[in-house]
Amino acid sequence: MSLVCNVVGARPNFMKMAPVVKEMRRRGVNQFLVHTGQHYDRQMSALFFEELELPAPDVYLGIGGGSHAEQTARIMIAFETLCLERRPSLVVVGGDVNSTLACALVAAKLQIPVAHLEAGLRSFDRSMPEEVNRVLTDHLADLLFTSEPSGKENLLREGVPRERIFFVGNCMIDSLRAHIERALLRRPWERFKLNPCAYGLVTLHRPSNVDNEDILRQISAGLEEVSKTIPLLFPVHPRTRKPIKQFNLGFGGTLMVGPLGYLDFLGLMAKARLVLTDSGGIQEETTALGVPCVTLRDNTERPVTLYQGTNRLGGNSRAGIVQAARAALSGDGTILRQPDLWDGKAACRAVDVIDRWLSQKGQEA
Ligand code: UD1
């Protein structure tokens, strides 16, 4: 009997994998869920399981933080032991975090086929650890599920065989559509004394933005300027907390709080006038919600959010951020057409492919 191993590790994995795990359980696919423990704080992990109604992981590897090599290596060692014990027929990984690459590499070396959710995205910026993880995972994968048109173009250009690529849509948007009503009912903006559609929401955690003092100072100055026009709420990622303290940075009128759960953040995002972020997923969520987004980077691996959505690139200089925020607030250039297949059914399409693939393998065996 075939056995599927679904892998999660860090915060952005949970909302992508939740609809896939649910769909597999609904269909009675024989599967188990592994959490590497890359993210481990309650606010970065357990809360997401509860709010996304994800069953507790069957296996928790408890890896935690460390340098890239340490973290990736520890995940690989623990995941290899697990794969040798359980011998899954397929390993499903999502996104571009260290857990994604570590588990894909282990599976490939054990000749266990790999499926990659959110395949083919490219920033063409190899200084981003996520870009390295994406490229390598895609070239290890047997089934590649793309979320937007650029995914397939990039994979074909890199020589990935066409028959491995499946455009299924965006699983993270499945979670958004499933939970938006509950999120809005919580009215999370009231807790922070904010009025709907009259505040900006900020997130920041990319190493290229937060590890360099000059850049983080530019961003803080840009946000301070924007906060003179609109109040800003900034839930601070654990890795960003340290440099803010170390460089002794103030963020002017910005209200800084700890990381928020999925539902509160989704509710806040839906009623924001503007979102300023360096996250990947939030660029997509704001497009799905029709909320203007300024990406605090010079590039994006999610171009559909620029040409079809509400996203614009603001870079990480004070002037660039202020200019992009002004343009976003004045509403110019915001063209909204929902990207194809961001319809809440992406996981269903991905599991269709997996189901077919498993039964074909079963017949061959
Ligand atoms: C990781 C992903 C990034 C993703 C982000 C979302 C990689 C290479 N990067 O970055 O793509 O956008 O997650 O959050 O995989 N920490 C805690 N508590 C936690 C988790 C992390 O304190 O629950 C600390 C770690 O100990 C470390 C820092 O935050 O000091 C960074 O964590 P790490 O998992 O290395 O990467 P992220 O920056 O979170």
mmCIF file of C-alpha atoms and ligand atoms in Angstrom:
data_model
loop_
_atom_site.group_PDB
_atom_site.id
_atom_site.type_symbol
_atom_site.label_atom_id
_atom_site.label_comp_id
_atom_site.label_asym_id
_atom_site.label_seq_id
_atom_site.Cartn_x
_atom_site.Cartn_y
_atom_site.Cartn_z
ATOM 1 C CA MET A 1 0.000 0.000 0.000
ATOM 2 C CA SER A 2 1.366 3.431 -0.901
ATOM 3 C CA LEU A 3 2.303 5.869 1.854
ATOM 4 C CA VAL A 4 2.704 9.641 1.476
ATOM 5 C CA CYS A 5 4.945 11.686 3.766
ATOM 6 C CA ASN A 6 3.912 15.366 3.990
ATOM 7 C CA VAL A 7 6.589 17.713 5.364
ATOM 8 C CA VAL A 8 6.301 21.074 7.131
ATOM 9 C CA GLY A 9 8.998 22.986 8.978
ATOM 10 C CA ALA A 10 8.573 26.732 9.104
ATOM 11 C CA ARG A 11 5.692 29.172 9.395
ATOM 12 C CA PRO A 12 5.018 29.696 5.669
ATOM 13 C CA ASN A 13 4.709 25.921 5.150
ATOM 14 C CA PHE A 14 1.710 25.481 7.419
ATOM 15 C CA MET A 15 -0.882 27.390 5.364
ATOM 16 C CA LYS A 16 0.339 25.767 2.124
ATOM 17 C CA MET A 17 0.327 22.207 3.404
ATOM 18 C CA ALA A 18 -2.855 22.366 5.532
ATOM 19 C CA PRO A 19 -5.309 22.120 2.601
ATOM 20 C CA VAL A 20 -3.262 19.291 1.030
ATOM 21 C CA VAL A 21 -3.221 17.242 4.230
ATOM 22 C CA LYS A 22 -6.962 17.855 4.714
ATOM 23 C CA GLU A 23 -7.759 16.788 1.154
ATOM 24 C CA MET A 24 -5.652 13.623 1.507
ATOM 25 C CA ARG A 25 -7.389 12.747 4.776
ATOM 26 C CA ARG A 26 -10.814 13.376 3.204
ATOM 27 C CA ARG A 27 -9.981 10.942 0.392
ATOM 28 C CA GLY A 28 -8.437 8.368 2.700
ATOM 29 C CA VAL A 29 -4.929 8.675 1.218
ATOM 30 C CA ASN A 30 -2.499 6.811 3.486
ATOM 31 C CA GLN A 31 -0.284 9.661 4.716
ATOM 32 C CA PHE A 32 1.626 11.000 7.698
ATOM 33 C CA LEU A 33 2.735 14.503 8.604
ATOM 34 C CA VAL A 34 6.292 15.372 9.635
ATOM 35 C CA HIS A 35 7.207 18.680 11.318
ATOM 36 C CA THR A 36 10.943 19.288 11.259
ATOM 37 C CA GLY A 37 10.723 21.851 14.090
ATOM 38 C CA GLN A 38 12.630 24.531 12.116
ATOM 39 C CA HIS A 39 10.123 26.931 13.681
ATOM 40 C CA TYR A 40 9.294 25.968 17.229
ATOM 41 C CA ASP A 41 7.856 28.900 19.210
ATOM 42 C CA ARG A 42 4.142 28.560 19.910
ATOM 43 C CA GLN A 43 3.502 31.848 18.056
ATOM 44 C CA MET A 44 5.456 30.631 15.000
ATOM 45 C CA SER A 45 4.181 27.048 14.929
ATOM 46 C CA ALA A 46 1.658 25.371 17.302
ATOM 47 C CA LEU A 47 -0.830 28.240 17.060
ATOM 48 C CA PHE A 48 -0.903 27.773 13.284
ATOM 49 C CA PHE A 49 -1.758 24.095 13.632
ATOM 50 C CA GLU A 50 -4.708 24.993 15.855
ATOM 51 C CA GLU A 51 -5.989 27.853 13.731
ATOM 52 C CA LEU A 52 -5.574 26.031 10.417
ATOM 53 C CA GLU A 53 -7.162 22.945 11.979
ATOM 54 C CA LEU A 54 -4.147 20.905 10.997
ATOM 55 C CA PRO A 55 -3.862 17.613 12.889
ATOM 56 C CA ALA A 56 -0.855 17.486 15.201
ATOM 57 C CA PRO A 57 2.216 16.191 13.355
ATOM 58 C CA ASP A 58 2.674 12.422 13.470
ATOM 59 C CA VAL A 59 6.416 12.964 13.787
ATOM 60 C CA TYR A 60 8.176 16.007 15.278
ATOM 61 C CA LEU A 61 11.900 16.161 14.569
ATOM 62 C CA GLY A 62 12.594 19.066 16.973
ATOM 63 C CA ILE A 63 15.469 20.535 14.948
ATOM 64 C CA GLY A 64 15.266 24.238 15.961
ATOM 65 C CA GLY A 65 17.561 27.043 14.801
ATOM 66 C CA GLY A 66 21.223 27.214 13.833
ATOM 67 C CA SER A 67 23.353 28.218 10.860
ATOM 68 C CA HIS A 68 22.060 27.144 7.453
ATOM 69 C CA ALA A 69 24.450 24.205 7.305
ATOM 70 C CA GLU A 70 23.718 23.093 10.868
ATOM 71 C CA GLN A 71 19.968 23.355 10.468
ATOM 72 C CA THR A 72 19.878 21.693 7.050
ATOM 73 C CA ALA A 73 22.248 18.925 8.117
ATOM 74 C CA ARG A 74 20.346 18.161 11.331
ATOM 75 C CA ILE A 75 17.075 17.936 9.404
ATOM 76 C CA MET A 76 18.699 15.633 6.840
ATOM 77 C CA ILE A 77 20.080 13.239 9.444
ATOM 78 C CA ALA A 78 16.786 12.972 11.332
ATOM 79 C CA PHE A 79 14.675 12.746 8.169
ATOM 80 C CA GLU A 80 16.871 10.049 6.646
ATOM 81 C CA THR A 81 16.380 7.817 9.695
ATOM 82 C CA LEU A 82 12.631 8.379 9.469
ATOM 83 C CA CYS A 83 12.499 7.591 5.736
ATOM 84 C CA LEU A 84 14.492 4.401 6.250
ATOM 85 C CA GLU A 85 12.037 3.316 8.951
ATOM 86 C CA ARG A 86 8.817 4.203 7.187
ATOM 87 C CA ARG A 87 9.790 3.929 3.494
ATOM 88 C CA PRO A 88 7.217 6.382 2.103
ATOM 89 C CA SER A 89 6.225 6.062 -1.575
ATOM 90 C CA LEU A 90 6.259 9.865 -2.016
ATOM 91 C CA VAL A 91 7.572 12.847 -0.007
ATOM 92 C CA VAL A 92 5.632 16.118 -0.410
ATOM 93 C CA VAL A 93 7.482 19.358 0.410
ATOM 94 C CA GLY A 94 6.348 22.954 0.000
ATOM 95 C CA GLY A 95 7.858 26.378 -0.593
ATOM 96 C CA ASP A 96 11.508 27.283 -0.206
ATOM 97 C CA VAL A 97 12.653 26.989 3.393
ATOM 98 C CA ASN A 98 15.631 24.957 4.617
ATOM 99 C CA SER A 99 13.309 22.098 5.629
ATOM 100 C CA THR A 100 12.051 21.894 2.031
ATOM 101 C CA LEU A 101 15.471 21.361 0.511
ATOM 102 C CA ALA A 102 16.779 19.154 3.326
ATOM 103 C CA CYS A 103 13.896 16.679 3.070
ATOM 104 C CA ALA A 104 13.801 16.715 -0.738
ATOM 105 C CA LEU A 105 17.529 15.929 -0.878
ATOM 106 C CA VAL A 106 17.238 13.039 1.595
ATOM 107 C CA ALA A 107 14.304 11.546 -0.311
ATOM 108 C CA ALA A 108 16.003 11.885 -3.699
ATOM 109 C CA LYS A 109 19.158 10.125 -2.431
ATOM 110 C CA LEU A 110 17.009 7.274 -1.100
ATOM 111 C CA GLN A 111 15.246 7.143 -4.466
ATOM 112 C CA ILE A 112 11.956 8.156 -2.906
ATOM 113 C CA PRO A 113 10.030 10.380 -5.362
ATOM 114 C CA VAL A 114 9.447 14.011 -4.324
ATOM 115 C CA ALA A 115 6.516 16.347 -5.020
ATOM 116 C CA HIS A 116 7.149 20.089 -4.690
ATOM 117 C CA LEU A 117 4.304 22.507 -3.980
ATOM 118 C CA GLU A 118 4.916 26.057 -5.228
ATOM 119 C CA ALA A 119 7.521 24.987 -7.767
ATOM 120 C CA GLY A 120 9.248 27.157 -10.360
ATOM 121 C CA LEU A 121 9.230 30.546 -8.610
ATOM 122 C CA ARG A 122 12.445 32.471 -9.298
ATOM 123 C CA SER A 123 13.767 35.800 -8.018
ATOM 124 C CA PHE A 124 16.981 35.226 -10.039
ATOM 125 C CA ASP A 125 18.810 36.416 -6.922
ATOM 126 C CA ARG A 126 21.116 33.673 -5.664
ATOM 127 C CA SER A 127 22.041 35.731 -2.601
ATOM 128 C CA MET A 128 18.645 34.723 -1.157
ATOM 129 C CA PRO A 129 18.821 31.392 0.686
ATOM 130 C CA GLU A 130 15.263 30.720 -0.488
ATOM 131 C CA GLU A 131 16.286 30.990 -4.165
ATOM 132 C CA VAL A 132 18.968 28.341 -3.649
ATOM 133 C CA ASN A 133 16.426 26.129 -1.878
ATOM 134 C CA ARG A 134 13.855 26.609 -4.655
ATOM 135 C CA VAL A 135 16.176 25.858 -7.562
ATOM 136 C CA LEU A 136 17.674 22.746 -5.968
ATOM 137 C CA THR A 137 14.343 21.363 -4.740
ATOM 138 C CA ASP A 138 12.797 21.757 -8.187
ATOM 139 C CA HIS A 139 15.628 19.817 -9.769
ATOM 140 C CA LEU A 140 15.213 16.996 -7.259
ATOM 141 C CA ALA A 141 11.423 16.770 -7.666
ATOM 142 C CA ASP A 142 9.422 14.298 -9.746
ATOM 143 C CA LEU A 143 6.097 16.140 -9.488
ATOM 144 C CA LEU A 144 6.232 19.951 -9.671
ATOM 145 C CA PHE A 145 3.094 21.872 -8.737
ATOM 146 C CA THR A 146 3.161 25.478 -9.945
ATOM 147 C CA SER A 147 1.117 28.337 -8.529
ATOM 148 C CA GLU A 148 1.408 30.981 -11.252
ATOM 149 C CA PRO A 149 2.329 31.051 -14.971
ATOM 150 C CA SER A 150 5.982 32.059 -14.431
ATOM 151 C CA GLY A 151 6.588 28.750 -12.613
ATOM 152 C CA LYS A 152 6.188 26.606 -15.707
ATOM 153 C CA GLU A 153 8.165 29.014 -17.928
ATOM 154 C CA ASN A 154 11.101 28.997 -15.494
ATOM 155 C CA LEU A 155 11.098 25.218 -15.110
ATOM 156 C CA LEU A 156 10.944 24.560 -18.852
ATOM 157 C CA ARG A 157 13.794 27.033 -19.422
ATOM 158 C CA GLU A 158 15.861 25.098 -16.860
ATOM 159 C CA GLY A 159 15.204 21.838 -18.661
ATOM 160 C CA VAL A 160 12.678 20.254 -16.294
ATOM 161 C CA PRO A 161 10.645 17.745 -18.350
ATOM 162 C CA ARG A 162 7.212 19.136 -19.253
ATOM 163 C CA GLU A 163 5.378 16.020 -18.086
ATOM 164 C CA ARG A 164 6.514 16.609 -14.494
ATOM 165 C CA ILE A 165 4.967 20.090 -14.286
ATOM 166 C CA PHE A 166 1.356 20.638 -13.165
ATOM 167 C CA PHE A 167 -0.241 24.071 -12.875
ATOM 168 C CA VAL A 168 -2.571 23.565 -9.907
ATOM 169 C CA GLY A 169 -2.857 27.103 -8.495
ATOM 170 C CA ASN A 170 -1.999 28.487 -5.086
ATOM 171 C CA CYS A 171 -2.548 26.260 -2.035
ATOM 172 C CA MET A 172 -1.872 29.142 0.355
ATOM 173 C CA ILE A 173 -4.846 30.961 -1.156
ATOM 174 C CA ASP A 174 -6.956 27.849 -0.446
ATOM 175 C CA SER A 175 -6.229 28.463 3.247
ATOM 176 C CA LEU A 176 -6.965 32.169 2.898
ATOM 177 C CA ARG A 177 -10.363 31.532 1.305
ATOM 178 C CA ALA A 178 -11.221 28.853 3.865
ATOM 179 C CA HIS A 179 -10.442 31.086 6.866
ATOM 180 C CA ILE A 180 -11.126 34.693 5.862
ATOM 181 C CA GLU A 181 -14.627 34.868 7.369
ATOM 182 C CA ARG A 182 -13.483 33.560 10.737
ATOM 183 C CA ALA A 183 -10.535 35.948 10.631
ATOM 184 C CA LEU A 184 -12.742 38.993 10.008
ATOM 185 C CA LEU A 185 -15.187 38.014 12.759
ATOM 186 C CA ARG A 186 -12.353 38.384 15.278
ATOM 187 C CA ARG A 187 -11.973 42.103 14.353
ATOM 188 C CA PRO A 188 -8.269 41.988 15.333
ATOM 189 C CA TRP A 189 -7.719 45.673 14.402
ATOM 190 C CA GLU A 190 -9.825 46.711 17.426
ATOM 191 C CA ARG A 191 -7.305 45.115 19.774
ATOM 192 C CA PHE A 192 -4.682 47.527 18.456
ATOM 193 C CA LYS A 193 -7.109 50.504 18.417
ATOM 194 C CA LEU A 194 -6.930 50.743 14.628
ATOM 195 C CA ASN A 195 -9.741 51.644 12.244
ATOM 196 C CA PRO A 196 -10.451 49.336 9.309
ATOM 197 C CA CYS A 197 -8.914 50.486 6.006
ATOM 198 C CA ALA A 198 -6.978 53.233 7.812
ATOM 199 C CA TYR A 199 -3.707 51.581 8.887
ATOM 200 C CA GLY A 200 -0.626 49.990 7.357
ATOM 201 C CA LEU A 201 0.692 46.542 8.300
ATOM 202 C CA VAL A 202 4.446 45.804 8.231
ATOM 203 C CA THR A 203 6.481 42.585 8.225
ATOM 204 C CA LEU A 204 10.229 42.270 7.891
ATOM 205 C CA HIS A 205 12.535 39.283 8.247
ATOM 206 C CA ARG A 206 14.676 38.751 5.106
ATOM 207 C CA PRO A 207 18.359 38.397 6.047
ATOM 208 C CA SER A 208 19.214 40.922 3.293
ATOM 209 C CA ASN A 209 17.026 43.526 5.042
ATOM 210 C CA VAL A 210 17.491 42.865 8.725
ATOM 211 C CA ASP A 211 21.078 41.625 9.076
ATOM 212 C CA ASN A 212 22.680 44.795 7.689
ATOM 213 C CA GLU A 213 22.601 47.855 9.940
ATOM 214 C CA ASP A 214 22.614 50.488 7.156
ATOM 215 C CA ILE A 215 19.777 48.821 5.299
ATOM 216 C CA LEU A 216 17.686 48.284 8.413
ATOM 217 C CA ARG A 217 18.224 51.983 9.299
ATOM 218 C CA GLN A 218 16.998 53.009 5.826
ATOM 219 C CA ILE A 219 13.905 50.840 6.221
ATOM 220 C CA SER A 220 13.213 52.160 9.698
ATOM 221 C CA ALA A 221 13.533 55.753 8.414
ATOM 222 C CA GLY A 222 11.210 54.983 5.485
ATOM 223 C CA LEU A 223 8.601 53.431 7.755
ATOM 224 C CA GLU A 224 8.867 56.355 10.164
ATOM 225 C CA GLU A 225 8.061 58.699 7.296
ATOM 226 C CA VAL A 226 5.103 56.578 6.128
ATOM 227 C CA SER A 227 3.770 56.443 9.708
ATOM 228 C CA LYS A 228 3.303 60.228 9.590
ATOM 229 C CA THR A 229 0.564 59.624 6.990
ATOM 230 C CA ILE A 230 -0.951 56.399 8.292
ATOM 231 C CA PRO A 231 -0.528 54.472 11.568
ATOM 232 C CA LEU A 232 1.598 51.348 11.152
ATOM 233 C CA LEU A 233 1.376 48.030 12.999
ATOM 234 C CA PHE A 234 4.504 45.823 12.893
ATOM 235 C CA PRO A 235 4.364 42.247 14.248
ATOM 236 C CA VAL A 236 8.081 41.542 14.690
ATOM 237 C CA HIS A 237 9.563 38.195 13.569
ATOM 238 C CA PRO A 238 11.937 36.569 16.122
ATOM 239 C CA ARG A 239 14.964 36.962 13.828
ATOM 240 C CA THR A 240 14.220 40.707 13.399
ATOM 241 C CA ARG A 241 13.865 41.350 17.135
ATOM 242 C CA LYS A 242 17.599 40.809 17.693
ATOM 243 C CA PRO A 243 19.034 43.370 15.195
ATOM 244 C CA ILE A 244 16.422 45.993 16.139
ATOM 245 C CA LYS A 245 17.685 45.758 19.695
ATOM 246 C CA GLN A 246 21.342 45.430 18.747
ATOM 247 C CA PHE A 247 21.330 48.458 16.409
ATOM 248 C CA ASN A 248 19.111 50.344 18.858
ATOM 249 C CA LEU A 249 16.594 51.271 16.176
ATOM 250 C CA GLY A 250 13.379 53.176 16.743
ATOM 251 C CA PHE A 251 10.551 52.852 14.248
ATOM 252 C CA GLY A 252 8.957 56.246 14.958
ATOM 253 C CA GLY A 253 5.195 56.068 15.212
ATOM 254 C CA THR A 254 5.057 52.353 14.391
ATOM 255 C CA LEU A 255 3.315 50.065 16.890
ATOM 256 C CA MET A 256 5.546 47.024 17.377
ATOM 257 C CA VAL A 257 4.097 43.759 18.697
ATOM 258 C CA GLY A 258 5.160 40.099 18.808
ATOM 259 C CA PRO A 259 4.398 37.673 15.936
ATOM 260 C CA LEU A 260 0.661 37.109 15.420
ATOM 261 C CA GLY A 261 -1.311 33.959 14.682
ATOM 262 C CA TYR A 262 -2.745 33.133 11.271
ATOM 263 C CA LEU A 263 -6.299 34.389 11.856
ATOM 264 C CA ASP A 264 -5.376 37.707 13.478
ATOM 265 C CA PHE A 265 -2.798 38.445 10.801
ATOM 266 C CA LEU A 266 -5.199 37.517 8.004
ATOM 267 C CA GLY A 267 -7.939 39.731 9.467
ATOM 268 C CA LEU A 268 -5.493 42.614 9.864
ATOM 269 C CA MET A 269 -4.209 42.185 6.330
ATOM 270 C CA ALA A 270 -7.717 42.109 4.843
ATOM 271 C CA LYS A 271 -8.640 45.444 6.464
ATOM 272 C CA ALA A 272 -5.284 47.198 5.958
ATOM 273 C CA ARG A 273 -5.063 50.258 3.724
ATOM 274 C CA LEU A 274 -1.538 49.214 2.837
ATOM 275 C CA VAL A 275 0.881 46.351 3.568
ATOM 276 C CA LEU A 276 4.669 46.816 3.561
ATOM 277 C CA THR A 277 6.546 43.524 3.601
ATOM 278 C CA ASP A 278 9.557 41.516 2.487
ATOM 279 C CA SER A 279 7.689 38.206 2.771
ATOM 280 C CA GLY A 280 6.952 36.084 -0.293
ATOM 281 C CA GLY A 281 3.549 34.761 0.685
ATOM 282 C CA ILE A 282 2.158 38.106 1.834
ATOM 283 C CA GLN A 283 2.671 39.506 -1.670
ATOM 284 C CA GLU A 284 0.255 36.827 -2.860
ATOM 285 C CA GLU A 285 -2.213 37.126 0.012
ATOM 286 C CA THR A 286 -2.576 40.895 -0.510
ATOM 287 C CA THR A 287 -3.257 40.342 -4.212
ATOM 288 C CA ALA A 288 -5.935 37.771 -3.346
ATOM 289 C CA LEU A 289 -7.456 40.250 -0.856
ATOM 290 C CA GLY A 290 -7.184 43.289 -3.154
ATOM 291 C CA VAL A 291 -5.032 45.196 -0.642
ATOM 292 C CA PRO A 292 -2.150 47.374 -1.940
ATOM 293 C CA CYS A 293 1.257 45.917 -1.107
ATOM 294 C CA VAL A 294 4.735 47.468 -1.162
ATOM 295 C CA THR A 295 7.418 44.798 -1.288
ATOM 296 C CA LEU A 296 10.558 45.917 0.544
ATOM 297 C CA ARG A 297 12.870 44.243 -1.968
ATOM 298 C CA ASP A 298 14.251 44.975 -5.436
ATOM 299 C CA ASN A 299 12.868 41.783 -6.956
ATOM 300 C CA THR A 300 10.122 39.230 -6.536
ATOM 301 C CA GLU A 301 9.792 35.557 -7.452
ATOM 302 C CA ARG A 302 6.017 36.144 -7.745
ATOM 303 C CA PRO A 303 5.673 38.368 -10.832
ATOM 304 C CA VAL A 304 1.952 37.710 -11.251
ATOM 305 C CA THR A 305 1.378 39.902 -8.174
ATOM 306 C CA LEU A 306 3.062 42.816 -10.007
ATOM 307 C CA TYR A 307 1.481 42.610 -13.458
ATOM 308 C CA GLN A 308 -1.902 41.401 -12.363
ATOM 309 C CA GLY A 309 -2.169 42.091 -8.658
ATOM 310 C CA THR A 310 -1.764 44.828 -6.086
ATOM 311 C CA ASN A 311 1.978 44.522 -5.489
ATOM 312 C CA ARG A 312 4.758 46.996 -6.275
ATOM 313 C CA LEU A 313 8.488 46.893 -5.517
ATOM 314 C CA GLY A 314 9.684 49.560 -3.074
ATOM 315 C CA GLY A 315 13.245 48.332 -2.518
ATOM 316 C CA ASN A 316 14.851 48.944 0.848
ATOM 317 C CA SER A 317 15.962 52.588 0.691
ATOM 318 C CA ARG A 318 14.139 55.290 2.641
ATOM 319 C CA ALA A 319 13.233 57.225 -0.525
ATOM 320 C CA GLY A 320 12.095 54.129 -2.427
ATOM 321 C CA ILE A 321 9.833 52.986 0.391
ATOM 322 C CA VAL A 322 8.257 56.423 0.864
ATOM 323 C CA GLN A 323 7.674 56.849 -2.862
ATOM 324 C CA ALA A 324 6.140 53.384 -3.313
ATOM 325 C CA ALA A 325 3.937 53.812 -0.226
ATOM 326 C CA ARG A 326 2.658 57.171 -1.532
ATOM 327 C CA ALA A 327 1.870 55.656 -4.924
ATOM 328 C CA ALA A 328 0.124 52.697 -3.286
ATOM 329 C CA LEU A 329 -1.891 54.964 -0.973
ATOM 330 C CA SER A 330 -2.968 57.169 -3.872
ATOM 331 C CA GLY A 331 -4.188 53.980 -5.541
ATOM 332 C CA ASP A 332 -2.503 54.607 -8.870
ATOM 333 C CA GLY A 333 -1.380 51.560 -10.808
ATOM 334 C CA THR A 334 -3.422 49.136 -8.750
ATOM 335 C CA ILE A 335 -4.976 46.800 -11.292
ATOM 336 C CA LEU A 336 -6.683 43.803 -9.836
ATOM 337 C CA ARG A 337 -7.517 40.619 -11.653
ATOM 338 C CA GLN A 338 -7.366 37.412 -9.634
ATOM 339 C CA PRO A 339 -4.538 35.189 -10.906
ATOM 340 C CA ASP A 340 -5.741 32.005 -12.580
ATOM 341 C CA LEU A 341 -6.480 29.075 -10.255
ATOM 342 C CA TRP A 342 -6.227 31.102 -7.040
ATOM 343 C CA ASP A 343 -9.736 29.846 -6.444
ATOM 344 C CA GLY A 344 -9.474 27.799 -3.247
ATOM 345 C CA LYS A 345 -9.187 24.465 -5.091
ATOM 346 C CA ALA A 346 -5.448 24.174 -5.699
ATOM 347 C CA ALA A 347 -4.900 21.433 -3.102
ATOM 348 C CA CYS A 348 -7.706 19.410 -4.626
ATOM 349 C CA ARG A 349 -5.982 19.590 -8.039
ATOM 350 C CA ALA A 350 -2.605 18.682 -6.523
ATOM 351 C CA VAL A 351 -4.065 15.662 -4.711
ATOM 352 C CA ASP A 352 -5.800 14.586 -7.948
ATOM 353 C CA VAL A 353 -2.371 14.428 -9.597
ATOM 354 C CA ILE A 354 -0.825 12.615 -6.617
ATOM 355 C CA ASP A 355 -3.699 10.117 -6.502
ATOM 356 C CA ARG A 356 -3.330 9.322 -10.219
ATOM 357 C CA TRP A 357 0.440 9.075 -9.883
ATOM 358 C CA LEU A 358 0.183 6.699 -6.894
ATOM 359 C CA SER A 359 -2.286 4.383 -8.602
ATOM 360 C CA GLN A 360 -0.118 4.307 -11.746
ATOM 361 C CA LYS A 361 2.918 3.406 -9.612
ATOM 362 C CA GLY A 362 0.810 0.782 -7.832
ATOM 363 C CA GLN A 363 -0.074 -0.845 -11.153
ATOM 364 C CA GLU A 364 3.547 -0.808 -12.319
ATOM 365 C CA ALA A 365 4.714 -2.524 -9.094
HETATM 366 C C1 UD1 B 1 12.555 31.066 7.500
HETATM 367 C C2 UD1 B 1 12.712 30.815 6.003
HETATM 368 C C3 UD1 B 1 12.090 31.963 5.217
HETATM 369 C C4 UD1 B 1 10.664 32.197 5.655
HETATM 370 C C5 UD1 B 1 10.640 32.447 7.153
HETATM 371 C C6 UD1 B 1 9.247 32.690 7.659
HETATM 372 C C7 UD1 B 1 14.747 29.576 5.402
HETATM 373 C C8 UD1 B 1 16.075 29.690 4.754
HETATM 374 N N1 UD1 B 1 14.115 30.734 5.605
HETATM 375 O O1 UD1 B 1 13.349 32.179 7.813
HETATM 376 O O2 UD1 B 1 12.103 31.627 3.851
HETATM 377 O O3 UD1 B 1 10.153 33.316 4.970
HETATM 378 O O4 UD1 B 1 11.195 31.296 7.803
HETATM 379 O O5 UD1 B 1 9.217 32.957 8.995
HETATM 380 O O6 UD1 B 1 14.298 28.498 5.692
HETATM 381 N N2 UD1 B 1 13.365 31.614 15.649
HETATM 382 C C9 UD1 B 1 12.728 31.663 16.877
HETATM 383 N N3 UD1 B 1 11.554 30.998 17.012
HETATM 384 C C10 UD1 B 1 10.982 30.290 16.011
HETATM 385 C C11 UD1 B 1 11.626 30.272 14.765
HETATM 386 C C12 UD1 B 1 12.810 30.931 14.596
HETATM 387 O O7 UD1 B 1 13.207 32.288 17.807
HETATM 388 O O8 UD1 B 1 9.919 29.678 16.232
HETATM 389 C C13 UD1 B 1 14.656 32.269 15.473
HETATM 390 C C14 UD1 B 1 15.730 31.229 15.154
HETATM 391 O O9 UD1 B 1 16.249 30.633 16.289
HETATM 392 C C15 UD1 B 1 16.732 32.045 14.392
HETATM 393 C C16 UD1 B 1 15.859 33.045 13.651
HETATM 394 O O10 UD1 B 1 14.618 33.097 14.341
HETATM 395 O O11 UD1 B 1 17.579 32.744 15.260
HETATM 396 C C17 UD1 B 1 15.685 32.636 12.214
HETATM 397 O O12 UD1 B 1 14.991 31.375 12.079
HETATM 398 P P1 UD1 B 1 15.243 30.417 10.792
HETATM 399 O O13 UD1 B 1 14.352 29.255 10.835
HETATM 400 O O14 UD1 B 1 16.686 30.173 10.631
HETATM 401 O O15 UD1 B 1 14.845 31.260 9.535
HETATM 402 P P2 UD1 B 1 13.809 32.466 9.323
HETATM 403 O O16 UD1 B 1 14.562 33.714 9.261
HETATM 404 O O17 UD1 B 1 12.640 32.356 10.249
#
